[in-house]
Amino acid sequence: MSQVVWNSHNKDSFDRNWNGFLLNFGLADNKWLSDITRNSSLIQFVKQYDNCLGSREQAERESDAADFHTVIPCATKSSIEAQFQEAYTHAKFREVQAQFRGKANCITRLKNSALGYSVYEVGEQVSSSIFNKFVVTYDSVAVEVKCQCLLFESRGIMCRHALSVLSFEQVSQVSPRYILERWSKKVKRRHIHIKSSHDESLMEPRSKRFDQLVFRSQNICEFASESEELTAILHCAYDNVMAEIEALKAKRKGTSSLSHEEANLESVNELQSPPRIRTRGRPKKRLGSKLEK
């Protein structure tokens, strides 16, 4: 089913692949599968999409919590693997670990080397009698490794052939260019501002501000895109605003880190809430519901 969804590049190929899928697995008479691609109304689609979005949000919250509070053990003693372990999410680190395990099936042979630039041939054993060969280049000056399989270029993961060469070269740490920010456990997702019915009835203030900014900036961008001159003016304005925001953030960060000697009684009172005293007997006001709280 995944092959049908992702490898169908137009409607005709999808219909052809979908019908083949139903026939191959004896599902042609399955009413639900037959109707799913024909009779789904817009309302059904919106509901299904909304449910999917809610499930995805919950899964990402749980995944984020696991990334920060648990650790997946390294499969090898490689310091490079430990480097990825510290930086990447659990899901992406497992993919990286698969490449480290696959490195055990690789045999590395140096073909030629000159001025810090080396060319290797890496043979990977895929069966008892079959070896696939890959050319891997390593530039010790630029600290750059490239493999013929192009796994890093296509999926953003260092391949087992490149890792095998790095081990041969006794490299202990990879260049930051090979640790992509989008796989980092510390990355800030931008799509969390997309709303669904699973969000709380009262949006958090940051999401409200985000919506307001997007609305205003979209109008400005549409107007500025009419000419190169207007676009240049908007770029300049963005740069100035960004510099002003960074300066304000740095200023607030400096003033918020007061030492005990610098803090006076007035500033302490501003930061601390007054002590709460428990009253006896029945409360005078009704207790609020969980939703109100």
PDB file of C-alpha atoms in Angstrom:
ATOM      1  CA  MET A   1       0.000   0.000   0.000  1.00  0.00           C
ATOM      2  CA  SER A   2       2.890   2.360   0.739  1.00  0.00           C
ATOM      3  CA  GLN A   3       4.322   1.679  -2.711  1.00  0.00           C
ATOM      4  CA  VAL A   4       0.972   2.555  -4.287  1.00  0.00           C
ATOM      5  CA  VAL A   5       0.670   5.816  -2.361  1.00  0.00           C
ATOM      6  CA  TRP A   6       4.219   7.108  -2.736  1.00  0.00           C
ATOM      7  CA  ASN A   7       5.238   5.742  -6.140  1.00  0.00           C
ATOM      8  CA  SER A   8       2.158   6.793  -8.105  1.00  0.00           C
ATOM      9  CA  HIS A   9       3.070  10.052  -9.823  1.00  0.00           C
ATOM     10  CA  ASN A  10      -0.309  10.834 -11.380  1.00  0.00           C
ATOM     11  CA  LYS A  11      -3.967   9.843 -11.159  1.00  0.00           C
ATOM     12  CA  ASP A  12      -3.807   7.188 -13.893  1.00  0.00           C
ATOM     13  CA  SER A  13      -0.817   5.422 -12.355  1.00  0.00           C
ATOM     14  CA  PHE A  14      -2.467   5.533  -8.930  1.00  0.00           C
ATOM     15  CA  ASP A  15      -5.691   4.000 -10.248  1.00  0.00           C
ATOM     16  CA  ARG A  16      -3.718   1.309 -12.056  1.00  0.00           C
ATOM     17  CA  ASN A  17      -1.522   0.523  -9.033  1.00  0.00           C
ATOM     18  CA  TRP A  18      -4.467   0.620  -6.621  1.00  0.00           C
ATOM     19  CA  ASN A  19      -6.521  -1.813  -8.712  1.00  0.00           C
ATOM     20  CA  GLY A  20      -3.481  -4.078  -8.983  1.00  0.00           C
ATOM     21  CA  PHE A  21      -3.092  -3.939  -5.208  1.00  0.00           C
ATOM     22  CA  LEU A  22      -6.721  -4.981  -4.684  1.00  0.00           C
ATOM     23  CA  LEU A  23      -6.418  -7.873  -7.157  1.00  0.00           C
ATOM     24  CA  ASN A  24      -3.057  -9.144  -5.866  1.00  0.00           C
ATOM     25  CA  PHE A  25      -4.339  -9.464  -2.315  1.00  0.00           C
ATOM     26  CA  GLY A  26      -7.859 -10.639  -3.158  1.00  0.00           C
ATOM     27  CA  LEU A  27      -9.463  -7.437  -1.887  1.00  0.00           C
ATOM     28  CA  ALA A  28     -11.483  -6.460  -4.947  1.00  0.00           C
ATOM     29  CA  ASP A  29     -14.740  -7.300  -3.137  1.00  0.00           C
ATOM     30  CA  ASN A  30     -13.808  -5.387   0.011  1.00  0.00           C
ATOM     31  CA  LYS A  31     -16.422  -2.620   0.172  1.00  0.00           C
ATOM     32  CA  TRP A  32     -14.473  -0.295   2.455  1.00  0.00           C
ATOM     33  CA  LEU A  33     -11.318  -0.376   0.328  1.00  0.00           C
ATOM     34  CA  SER A  34     -13.312  -0.032  -2.884  1.00  0.00           C
ATOM     35  CA  ASP A  35     -15.228   2.986  -1.607  1.00  0.00           C
ATOM     36  CA  ILE A  36     -12.329   4.779   0.045  1.00  0.00           C
ATOM     37  CA  THR A  37     -10.952   6.174  -3.233  1.00  0.00           C
ATOM     38  CA  ARG A  38     -14.327   6.906  -4.845  1.00  0.00           C
ATOM     39  CA  ASN A  39     -16.947   8.079  -2.376  1.00  0.00           C
ATOM     40  CA  SER A  40     -14.960  10.072   0.189  1.00  0.00           C
ATOM     41  CA  SER A  41     -16.680  13.434   0.566  1.00  0.00           C
ATOM     42  CA  LEU A  42     -14.880  16.633   1.450  1.00  0.00           C
ATOM     43  CA  ILE A  43     -16.345  16.485   4.967  1.00  0.00           C
ATOM     44  CA  GLN A  44     -15.063  12.931   5.438  1.00  0.00           C
ATOM     45  CA  PHE A  45     -11.647  13.978   4.188  1.00  0.00           C
ATOM     46  CA  VAL A  46     -11.492  16.939   6.582  1.00  0.00           C
ATOM     47  CA  LYS A  47     -12.491  14.724   9.519  1.00  0.00           C
ATOM     48  CA  GLN A  48      -9.942  12.064   8.600  1.00  0.00           C
ATOM     49  CA  TYR A  49      -7.239  14.678   8.125  1.00  0.00           C
ATOM     50  CA  ASP A  50      -8.089  16.293  11.448  1.00  0.00           C
ATOM     51  CA  ASN A  51      -7.929  12.937  13.253  1.00  0.00           C
ATOM     52  CA  CYS A  52      -4.629  12.176  11.566  1.00  0.00           C
ATOM     53  CA  LEU A  53      -3.233  15.565  12.589  1.00  0.00           C
ATOM     54  CA  GLY A  54      -4.319  15.042  16.197  1.00  0.00           C
ATOM     55  CA  SER A  55      -2.704  11.599  16.308  1.00  0.00           C
ATOM     56  CA  ARG A  56       0.480  13.014  14.796  1.00  0.00           C
ATOM     57  CA  GLU A  57       0.606  15.819  17.376  1.00  0.00           C
ATOM     58  CA  GLN A  58       0.217  13.352  20.248  1.00  0.00           C
ATOM     59  CA  ALA A  59       2.839  10.999  18.792  1.00  0.00           C
ATOM     60  CA  GLU A  60       5.311  13.864  18.419  1.00  0.00           C
ATOM     61  CA  ARG A  61       4.743  15.012  22.008  1.00  0.00           C
ATOM     62  CA  GLU A  62       5.440  11.504  23.262  1.00  0.00           C
ATOM     63  CA  SER A  63       8.449  11.194  20.960  1.00  0.00           C
ATOM     64  CA  ASP A  64       9.868  14.527  22.163  1.00  0.00           C
ATOM     65  CA  ALA A  65       9.497  13.447  25.786  1.00  0.00           C
ATOM     66  CA  ALA A  66      11.281  10.165  25.059  1.00  0.00           C
ATOM     67  CA  ASP A  67      14.092  11.934  23.193  1.00  0.00           C
ATOM     68  CA  PHE A  68      14.903  14.167  26.166  1.00  0.00           C
ATOM     69  CA  HIS A  69      14.400  11.695  29.014  1.00  0.00           C
ATOM     70  CA  THR A  70      15.691   8.388  27.649  1.00  0.00           C
ATOM     71  CA  VAL A  71      18.829   7.262  25.832  1.00  0.00           C
ATOM     72  CA  ILE A  72      19.258   4.551  23.203  1.00  0.00           C
ATOM     73  CA  PRO A  73      22.527   2.676  23.872  1.00  0.00           C
ATOM     74  CA  CYS A  74      25.190   2.773  21.178  1.00  0.00           C
ATOM     75  CA  ALA A  75      25.551  -0.405  19.122  1.00  0.00           C
ATOM     76  CA  THR A  76      29.326   0.044  18.752  1.00  0.00           C
ATOM     77  CA  LYS A  77      32.256   1.671  20.553  1.00  0.00           C
ATOM     78  CA  SER A  78      32.527   4.348  17.853  1.00  0.00           C
ATOM     79  CA  SER A  79      32.803   7.924  19.096  1.00  0.00           C
ATOM     80  CA  ILE A  80      31.075   9.015  15.876  1.00  0.00           C
ATOM     81  CA  GLU A  81      28.031   6.956  16.798  1.00  0.00           C
ATOM     82  CA  ALA A  82      28.036   8.609  20.228  1.00  0.00           C
ATOM     83  CA  GLN A  83      28.113  11.969  18.442  1.00  0.00           C
ATOM     84  CA  PHE A  84      24.904  11.103  16.571  1.00  0.00           C
ATOM     85  CA  GLN A  85      23.387   9.615  19.733  1.00  0.00           C
ATOM     86  CA  GLU A  86      23.717  12.941  21.529  1.00  0.00           C
ATOM     87  CA  ALA A  87      22.341  15.038  18.678  1.00  0.00           C
ATOM     88  CA  TYR A  88      19.607  13.046  16.932  1.00  0.00           C
ATOM     89  CA  THR A  89      16.078  12.020  17.824  1.00  0.00           C
ATOM     90  CA  HIS A  90      15.520   8.389  18.739  1.00  0.00           C
ATOM     91  CA  ALA A  91      13.815   7.609  15.434  1.00  0.00           C
ATOM     92  CA  LYS A  92      16.613   9.052  13.309  1.00  0.00           C
ATOM     93  CA  PHE A  93      19.365   7.641  15.517  1.00  0.00           C
ATOM     94  CA  ARG A  94      17.977   4.138  14.975  1.00  0.00           C
ATOM     95  CA  GLU A  95      18.388   4.670  11.233  1.00  0.00           C
ATOM     96  CA  VAL A  96      21.965   5.808  11.790  1.00  0.00           C
ATOM     97  CA  GLN A  97      22.615   2.754  13.980  1.00  0.00           C
ATOM     98  CA  ALA A  98      21.521   0.484  11.127  1.00  0.00           C
ATOM     99  CA  GLN A  99      24.352   1.956   9.051  1.00  0.00           C
ATOM    100  CA  PHE A 100      26.869   1.355  11.843  1.00  0.00           C
ATOM    101  CA  ARG A 101      25.758  -2.276  12.053  1.00  0.00           C
ATOM    102  CA  GLY A 102      25.995  -2.610   8.275  1.00  0.00           C
ATOM    103  CA  LYS A 103      29.576  -1.389   8.430  1.00  0.00           C
ATOM    104  CA  ALA A 104      30.519  -4.867   9.700  1.00  0.00           C
ATOM    105  CA  ASN A 105      29.769  -6.242   6.223  1.00  0.00           C
ATOM    106  CA  CYS A 106      32.103  -3.789   4.504  1.00  0.00           C
ATOM    107  CA  ILE A 107      35.721  -4.325   3.418  1.00  0.00           C
ATOM    108  CA  THR A 108      37.666  -1.114   2.778  1.00  0.00           C
ATOM    109  CA  ARG A 109      40.600  -0.917   0.389  1.00  0.00           C
ATOM    110  CA  LEU A 110      42.666   2.188  -0.448  1.00  0.00           C
ATOM    111  CA  LYS A 111      43.069   2.666  -4.205  1.00  0.00           C
ATOM    112  CA  ASN A 112      45.145   5.863  -4.332  1.00  0.00           C
ATOM    113  CA  SER A 113      45.984   8.893  -2.208  1.00  0.00           C
ATOM    114  CA  ALA A 114      47.636  12.267  -2.823  1.00  0.00           C
ATOM    115  CA  LEU A 115      47.799  15.558  -0.901  1.00  0.00           C
ATOM    116  CA  GLY A 116      45.256  14.450   1.674  1.00  0.00           C
ATOM    117  CA  TYR A 117      42.735  13.285  -0.943  1.00  0.00           C
ATOM    118  CA  SER A 118      42.110   9.532  -0.885  1.00  0.00           C
ATOM    119  CA  VAL A 119      40.020   7.236  -3.049  1.00  0.00           C
ATOM    120  CA  TYR A 120      38.710   4.014  -1.519  1.00  0.00           C
ATOM    121  CA  GLU A 121      36.856   0.996  -2.811  1.00  0.00           C
ATOM    122  CA  VAL A 122      34.401  -0.411  -0.300  1.00  0.00           C
ATOM    123  CA  GLY A 123      33.076  -3.896  -0.904  1.00  0.00           C
ATOM    124  CA  GLU A 124      29.815  -4.695   0.847  1.00  0.00           C
ATOM    125  CA  GLN A 125      28.836  -8.324   1.265  1.00  0.00           C
ATOM    126  CA  VAL A 126      25.137  -8.666   0.492  1.00  0.00           C
ATOM    127  CA  SER A 127      25.067 -12.480   0.367  1.00  0.00           C
ATOM    128  CA  SER A 128      27.429 -15.420   0.843  1.00  0.00           C
ATOM    129  CA  SER A 129      28.982 -14.911  -2.601  1.00  0.00           C
ATOM    130  CA  ILE A 130      27.944 -11.433  -3.775  1.00  0.00           C
ATOM    131  CA  PHE A 131      29.800  -8.180  -3.026  1.00  0.00           C
ATOM    132  CA  ASN A 132      28.655  -4.751  -4.151  1.00  0.00           C
ATOM    133  CA  LYS A 133      31.460  -2.254  -4.695  1.00  0.00           C
ATOM    134  CA  PHE A 134      31.285   1.473  -3.969  1.00  0.00           C
ATOM    135  CA  VAL A 135      33.809   4.245  -4.566  1.00  0.00           C
ATOM    136  CA  VAL A 136      34.280   6.527  -1.545  1.00  0.00           C
ATOM    137  CA  THR A 137      36.474   9.651  -1.532  1.00  0.00           C
ATOM    138  CA  TYR A 138      37.871  11.285   1.590  1.00  0.00           C
ATOM    139  CA  ASP A 139      39.389  14.775   1.777  1.00  0.00           C
ATOM    140  CA  SER A 140      41.333  15.078   5.033  1.00  0.00           C
ATOM    141  CA  VAL A 141      41.891  18.831   4.508  1.00  0.00           C
ATOM    142  CA  ALA A 142      38.227  19.724   4.018  1.00  0.00           C
ATOM    143  CA  VAL A 143      37.168  16.850   6.310  1.00  0.00           C
ATOM    144  CA  GLU A 144      34.720  15.695   3.655  1.00  0.00           C
ATOM    145  CA  VAL A 145      33.639  12.187   2.704  1.00  0.00           C
ATOM    146  CA  LYS A 146      31.528  11.236  -0.318  1.00  0.00           C
ATOM    147  CA  CYS A 147      30.125   7.870  -1.342  1.00  0.00           C
ATOM    148  CA  GLN A 148      28.922   6.648  -4.685  1.00  0.00           C
ATOM    149  CA  CYS A 149      25.675   5.350  -3.145  1.00  0.00           C
ATOM    150  CA  LEU A 150      24.571   8.964  -2.381  1.00  0.00           C
ATOM    151  CA  LEU A 151      22.655   7.949   0.734  1.00  0.00           C
ATOM    152  CA  PHE A 152      23.567  11.158   2.541  1.00  0.00           C
ATOM    153  CA  GLU A 153      22.540  13.300  -0.426  1.00  0.00           C
ATOM    154  CA  SER A 154      19.178  11.533  -0.765  1.00  0.00           C
ATOM    155  CA  ARG A 155      18.211  10.743   2.849  1.00  0.00           C
ATOM    156  CA  GLY A 156      20.528  12.872   4.969  1.00  0.00           C
ATOM    157  CA  ILE A 157      22.159   9.867   6.672  1.00  0.00           C
ATOM    158  CA  MET A 158      25.826   8.876   6.488  1.00  0.00           C
ATOM    159  CA  CYS A 159      26.105   5.485   4.764  1.00  0.00           C
ATOM    160  CA  ARG A 160      27.969   2.440   6.078  1.00  0.00           C
ATOM    161  CA  HIS A 161      30.515   2.752   3.267  1.00  0.00           C
ATOM    162  CA  ALA A 162      31.501   6.289   4.301  1.00  0.00           C
ATOM    163  CA  LEU A 163      31.550   5.251   7.975  1.00  0.00           C
ATOM    164  CA  SER A 164      33.839   2.365   7.069  1.00  0.00           C
ATOM    165  CA  VAL A 165      36.273   4.768   5.403  1.00  0.00           C
ATOM    166  CA  LEU A 166      36.180   7.140   8.391  1.00  0.00           C
ATOM    167  CA  SER A 167      37.054   4.216  10.661  1.00  0.00           C
ATOM    168  CA  PHE A 168      39.906   3.291   8.319  1.00  0.00           C
ATOM    169  CA  GLU A 169      41.156   6.896   8.528  1.00  0.00           C
ATOM    170  CA  GLN A 170      40.760   6.801  12.341  1.00  0.00           C
ATOM    171  CA  VAL A 171      38.442   9.822  12.343  1.00  0.00           C
ATOM    172  CA  SER A 172      36.888  10.295  15.787  1.00  0.00           C
ATOM    173  CA  GLN A 173      34.397  13.091  15.037  1.00  0.00           C
ATOM    174  CA  VAL A 174      32.460  13.977  11.876  1.00  0.00           C
ATOM    175  CA  SER A 175      32.115  17.503  10.553  1.00  0.00           C
ATOM    176  CA  PRO A 176      28.983  19.391  11.731  1.00  0.00           C
ATOM    177  CA  ARG A 177      27.817  19.436   8.101  1.00  0.00           C
ATOM    178  CA  TYR A 178      26.906  15.756   8.460  1.00  0.00           C
ATOM    179  CA  ILE A 179      24.736  16.334  11.548  1.00  0.00           C
ATOM    180  CA  LEU A 180      21.617  17.878  10.051  1.00  0.00           C
ATOM    181  CA  GLU A 181      19.542  20.229  12.175  1.00  0.00           C
ATOM    182  CA  ARG A 182      16.246  18.783  10.948  1.00  0.00           C
ATOM    183  CA  TRP A 183      17.037  15.469  12.670  1.00  0.00           C
ATOM    184  CA  SER A 184      18.086  17.144  15.923  1.00  0.00           C
ATOM    185  CA  LYS A 185      16.124  16.459  19.104  1.00  0.00           C
ATOM    186  CA  LYS A 186      16.452  20.184  19.916  1.00  0.00           C
ATOM    187  CA  VAL A 187      14.938  21.449  16.665  1.00  0.00           C
ATOM    188  CA  LYS A 188      11.951  23.785  16.983  1.00  0.00           C
ATOM    189  CA  ARG A 189       9.124  22.531  14.805  1.00  0.00           C
ATOM    190  CA  ARG A 190       7.343  25.239  12.853  1.00  0.00           C
ATOM    191  CA  HIS A 191       4.295  23.146  11.952  1.00  0.00           C
ATOM    192  CA  ILE A 192       3.067  23.127  15.567  1.00  0.00           C
ATOM    193  CA  HIS A 193       1.258  26.364  14.740  1.00  0.00           C
ATOM    194  CA  ILE A 194      -1.135  24.433  12.447  1.00  0.00           C
ATOM    195  CA  LYS A 195      -4.434  24.172  14.287  1.00  0.00           C
ATOM    196  CA  SER A 196      -6.778  21.220  14.590  1.00  0.00           C
ATOM    197  CA  SER A 197      -9.911  20.510  16.598  1.00  0.00           C
ATOM    198  CA  HIS A 198      -7.726  18.609  19.059  1.00  0.00           C
ATOM    199  CA  ASP A 199      -6.137  21.871  20.189  1.00  0.00           C
ATOM    200  CA  GLU A 200      -7.382  23.457  23.383  1.00  0.00           C
ATOM    201  CA  SER A 201     -10.329  25.802  23.036  1.00  0.00           C
ATOM    202  CA  LEU A 202      -8.134  28.691  24.098  1.00  0.00           C
ATOM    203  CA  MET A 203      -5.052  28.877  21.922  1.00  0.00           C
ATOM    204  CA  GLU A 204      -1.801  29.594  23.657  1.00  0.00           C
ATOM    205  CA  PRO A 205      -0.720  33.255  23.342  1.00  0.00           C
ATOM    206  CA  ARG A 206       2.278  32.414  21.173  1.00  0.00           C
ATOM    207  CA  SER A 207       0.075  30.720  18.554  1.00  0.00           C
ATOM    208  CA  LYS A 208      -2.256  33.724  18.518  1.00  0.00           C
ATOM    209  CA  ARG A 209       0.644  36.087  17.976  1.00  0.00           C
ATOM    210  CA  PHE A 210       1.988  33.808  15.258  1.00  0.00           C
ATOM    211  CA  ASP A 211      -1.339  33.910  13.371  1.00  0.00           C
ATOM    212  CA  GLN A 212      -1.471  37.696  13.585  1.00  0.00           C
ATOM    213  CA  LEU A 213       2.082  38.066  12.304  1.00  0.00           C
ATOM    214  CA  VAL A 214       1.506  35.655   9.421  1.00  0.00           C
ATOM    215  CA  PHE A 215      -1.638  37.509   8.369  1.00  0.00           C
ATOM    216  CA  ARG A 216       0.087  40.886   8.302  1.00  0.00           C
ATOM    217  CA  SER A 217       3.316  39.682   6.724  1.00  0.00           C
ATOM    218  CA  GLN A 218       1.448  37.882   3.941  1.00  0.00           C
ATOM    219  CA  ASN A 219      -0.203  41.135   2.856  1.00  0.00           C
ATOM    220  CA  ILE A 220       3.140  42.938   2.917  1.00  0.00           C
ATOM    221  CA  CYS A 221       4.871  40.193   0.942  1.00  0.00           C
ATOM    222  CA  GLU A 222       2.175  40.186  -1.743  1.00  0.00           C
ATOM    223  CA  PHE A 223       2.552  43.929  -2.176  1.00  0.00           C
ATOM    224  CA  ALA A 224       6.378  43.932  -2.097  1.00  0.00           C
ATOM    225  CA  SER A 225       6.711  41.077  -4.608  1.00  0.00           C
ATOM    226  CA  GLU A 226       5.392  43.323  -7.390  1.00  0.00           C
ATOM    227  CA  SER A 227       8.883  44.678  -8.108  1.00  0.00           C
ATOM    228  CA  GLU A 228      12.555  44.164  -7.296  1.00  0.00           C
ATOM    229  CA  GLU A 229      12.747  47.610  -5.699  1.00  0.00           C
ATOM    230  CA  LEU A 230       9.917  46.913  -3.272  1.00  0.00           C
ATOM    231  CA  THR A 231      11.347  43.478  -2.490  1.00  0.00           C
ATOM    232  CA  ALA A 232      14.743  45.032  -1.666  1.00  0.00           C
ATOM    233  CA  ILE A 233      13.058  47.556   0.648  1.00  0.00           C
ATOM    234  CA  LEU A 234      11.255  44.730   2.488  1.00  0.00           C
ATOM    235  CA  HIS A 235      14.475  42.712   2.799  1.00  0.00           C
ATOM    236  CA  CYS A 236      16.208  45.724   4.338  1.00  0.00           C
ATOM    237  CA  ALA A 237      13.322  46.256   6.742  1.00  0.00           C
ATOM    238  CA  TYR A 238      13.399  42.586   7.759  1.00  0.00           C
ATOM    239  CA  ASP A 239      17.146  42.793   8.458  1.00  0.00           C
ATOM    240  CA  ASN A 240      16.707  45.905  10.609  1.00  0.00           C
ATOM    241  CA  VAL A 241      13.811  44.388  12.554  1.00  0.00           C
ATOM    242  CA  MET A 242      15.716  41.146  13.108  1.00  0.00           C
ATOM    243  CA  ALA A 243      18.719  43.056  14.461  1.00  0.00           C
ATOM    244  CA  GLU A 244      16.453  45.041  16.786  1.00  0.00           C
ATOM    245  CA  ILE A 245      14.758  41.860  18.044  1.00  0.00           C
ATOM    246  CA  GLU A 246      18.091  40.147  18.708  1.00  0.00           C
ATOM    247  CA  ALA A 247      19.329  43.211  20.609  1.00  0.00           C
ATOM    248  CA  LEU A 248      16.174  43.292  22.745  1.00  0.00           C
ATOM    249  CA  LYS A 249      16.413  39.556  23.493  1.00  0.00           C
ATOM    250  CA  ALA A 250      20.054  39.951  24.521  1.00  0.00           C
ATOM    251  CA  LYS A 251      19.151  42.922  26.742  1.00  0.00           C
ATOM    252  CA  ARG A 252      16.345  41.021  28.455  1.00  0.00           C
ATOM    253  CA  LYS A 253      18.570  38.018  28.958  1.00  0.00           C
ATOM    254  CA  GLY A 254      21.141  40.225  30.676  1.00  0.00           C
ATOM    255  CA  THR A 255      18.653  41.973  32.971  1.00  0.00           C
ATOM    256  CA  SER A 256      16.899  38.736  33.935  1.00  0.00           C
ATOM    257  CA  SER A 257      20.085  37.196  35.368  1.00  0.00           C
ATOM    258  CA  LEU A 258      20.323  39.321  38.534  1.00  0.00           C
ATOM    259  CA  SER A 259      22.643  38.138  41.286  1.00  0.00           C
ATOM    260  CA  HIS A 260      21.577  37.965  44.928  1.00  0.00           C
ATOM    261  CA  GLU A 261      23.692  41.027  45.711  1.00  0.00           C
ATOM    262  CA  GLU A 262      22.063  43.120  42.972  1.00  0.00           C
ATOM    263  CA  ALA A 263      18.482  42.134  43.724  1.00  0.00           C
ATOM    264  CA  ASN A 264      16.642  44.412  46.159  1.00  0.00           C
ATOM    265  CA  LEU A 265      13.469  43.795  48.086  1.00  0.00           C
ATOM    266  CA  GLU A 266      11.294  45.514  45.480  1.00  0.00           C
ATOM    267  CA  SER A 267      12.518  43.321  42.628  1.00  0.00           C
ATOM    268  CA  VAL A 268      12.080  40.189  44.739  1.00  0.00           C
ATOM    269  CA  ASN A 269       8.486  41.146  45.514  1.00  0.00           C
ATOM    270  CA  GLU A 270       7.831  41.581  41.784  1.00  0.00           C
ATOM    271  CA  LEU A 271       9.095  38.089  41.014  1.00  0.00           C
ATOM    272  CA  GLN A 272       7.468  36.188  43.883  1.00  0.00           C
ATOM    273  CA  SER A 273       3.781  35.489  44.395  1.00  0.00           C
ATOM    274  CA  PRO A 274       2.260  36.292  47.815  1.00  0.00           C
ATOM    275  CA  PRO A 275       1.934  33.325  50.195  1.00  0.00           C
ATOM    276  CA  ARG A 276      -1.359  31.448  50.026  1.00  0.00           C
ATOM    277  CA  ILE A 277      -3.242  30.749  53.263  1.00  0.00           C
ATOM    278  CA  ARG A 278      -5.670  27.829  53.522  1.00  0.00           C
ATOM    279  CA  THR A 279      -9.103  28.858  54.763  1.00  0.00           C
ATOM    280  CA  ARG A 280     -11.208  26.802  57.130  1.00  0.00           C
ATOM    281  CA  GLY A 281     -14.593  25.397  56.332  1.00  0.00           C
ATOM    282  CA  ARG A 282     -16.475  25.540  53.078  1.00  0.00           C
ATOM    283  CA  PRO A 283     -15.046  27.902  50.449  1.00  0.00           C
ATOM    284  CA  LYS A 284     -17.114  31.034  49.871  1.00  0.00           C
ATOM    285  CA  LYS A 285     -16.827  30.748  46.100  1.00  0.00           C
ATOM    286  CA  ARG A 286     -17.595  27.691  44.027  1.00  0.00           C
ATOM    287  CA  LEU A 287     -14.684  25.619  42.749  1.00  0.00           C
ATOM    288  CA  GLY A 288     -13.907  26.102  39.067  1.00  0.00           C
ATOM    289  CA  SER A 289     -14.030  23.201  36.677  1.00  0.00           C
ATOM    290  CA  LYS A 290     -10.888  21.617  35.253  1.00  0.00           C
ATOM    291  CA  LEU A 291     -11.521  23.333  31.929  1.00  0.00           C
ATOM    292  CA  GLU A 292     -11.697  26.776  33.610  1.00  0.00           C
ATOM    293  CA  LYS A 293      -8.478  26.090  35.474  1.00  0.00           C
TER     294      LYS A 293
END
